[in-house]
């Protein structure tokens, strides 16, 4: 856009339900920062983090991103608060007069796109250019979260919202397949894949802080550290991790549950019932990924459903192997051709995939890697090269900028 011989920033309103610890928050913060350094001016709108969740607000501040916080925009459904949040979003959109409205996560996606629809109807009457509406699926809520009838309503609602969305964006090819072929949210021509991008300079700190996590946990420095990183919520399926810890016959192994959430007391109790005292450490949230991954020998992901898990990208960036459940976008992160090993391990060049409901297989996978230190090192090196090539912030920003400009050029009245 050129005004009086100079280039004017293109206005973006970006919405996410909350900046809790996890991939979507990191993605939106880095995307906002990166695009603001170019031809775009972004207004980031967010809600509040729920109790027990890690808060990415300080990370946003470090990156020079100052979001507008709507207190009524929260994770849990509250009709009156949701209505108030919607009104405030509408006010922000009309005050900003954006070229692009880009929403992330389910609730912000619904409220933001409805606000965008109202805005576009109003600007049609004035003759001003309408806003392009985009929505990114970092994952979806159609499986593993709610009873079947709630999931069905969510699918129907997303199909309706897709009709007023110019561009649906996913973070993996598998997610695109599920949205377009399995749940039929939108046609393939309307769905683009833009992989996540992460700032990975923290990997340089790994040698300097190695041993700190183990020391604080009071475990032997030469133990085999197996860790799971993420929110303590049902979809992450920490039961599988704890049950696999019981199945794993590696005396030197210690199991780190890194993160926090509403299920911490419940999972502590399960660990006690399984007789894992002394073998499992609940660390809570840790400041910065370097401290976490410097000490881990093997990372686990046991989710029932995932988009593109940031925890696995960080694991590979740190040069560590992983064992993960074969769900959602996880297979898109695998390198090479998988080979099957009994009792059900699918071994790739950078990690191992297992079924999401068999703790004995996950335990066997951990034993398999524990006995092969050379394989662990080789997997780590391959994984690190894979991540550095595909998941940089620069690549994310460049791809999104190109997509925005294509949409703006082709936008219809």
Tab-separated table of C-alpha atoms in Angstrom, residues 213-228 241-242 244-246 248-258 271 275-283 292 295-300 366-367 370:
chain	number	residue	atom	x	y	z
A	213	UNK	CA	17.860	-29.895	36.290
A	214	UNK	CA	19.142	-33.159	37.744
A	215	UNK	CA	20.903	-31.362	40.571
A	216	UNK	CA	17.764	-29.468	41.588
A	217	UNK	CA	15.724	-32.682	41.409
A	218	UNK	CA	18.223	-34.503	43.636
A	219	UNK	CA	18.748	-37.413	41.239
A	220	UNK	CA	22.099	-39.023	40.301
A	221	UNK	CA	23.982	-37.069	37.654
A	222	UNK	CA	24.592	-40.248	35.632
A	223	UNK	CA	20.934	-41.361	35.553
A	224	UNK	CA	19.071	-41.808	32.265
A	225	UNK	CA	16.763	-38.781	32.213
A	226	UNK	CA	13.451	-39.380	30.425
A	227	UNK	CA	11.134	-36.376	30.289
A	228	UNK	CA	7.730	-35.208	29.138
A	241	UNK	CA	3.924	-41.775	30.477
A	242	UNK	CA	3.630	-42.847	34.122
A	244	UNK	CA	5.284	-46.717	30.791
A	245	UNK	CA	7.684	-45.635	33.537
A	246	UNK	CA	6.465	-48.588	35.579
A	248	UNK	CA	10.407	-49.647	31.765
A	249	UNK	CA	13.043	-52.024	33.158
A	250	UNK	CA	15.975	-49.641	33.229
A	251	UNK	CA	17.085	-49.216	36.867
A	252	UNK	CA	19.074	-46.061	36.119
A	253	UNK	CA	16.120	-44.281	34.500
A	254	UNK	CA	14.482	-41.295	36.178
A	255	UNK	CA	11.285	-39.776	34.790
A	256	UNK	CA	10.733	-36.006	34.719
A	257	UNK	CA	7.243	-34.512	34.390
A	258	UNK	CA	7.993	-30.946	33.308
A	271	UNK	CA	2.544	-41.991	40.508
A	275	UNK	CA	4.910	-47.353	43.142
A	276	UNK	CA	7.099	-44.867	41.280
A	277	UNK	CA	8.325	-43.003	44.360
A	278	UNK	CA	11.912	-41.890	43.810
A	279	UNK	CA	11.771	-42.544	40.060
A	280	UNK	CA	9.395	-39.750	39.002
A	281	UNK	CA	10.052	-36.033	39.557
A	282	UNK	CA	7.385	-33.348	39.052
A	283	UNK	CA	9.388	-30.207	38.319
A	292	UNK	CA	14.960	-28.596	30.375
A	295	UNK	CA	19.657	-32.789	30.908
A	296	UNK	CA	17.155	-34.975	29.065
A	297	UNK	CA	18.473	-38.095	27.369
A	298	UNK	CA	15.105	-39.078	25.872
A	299	UNK	CA	11.931	-37.016	25.492
A	300	UNK	CA	8.410	-38.418	25.377
A	366	UNK	CA	12.483	-46.475	26.170
A	367	UNK	CA	14.397	-49.692	26.893
A	370	UNK	CA	18.415	-46.814	26.681
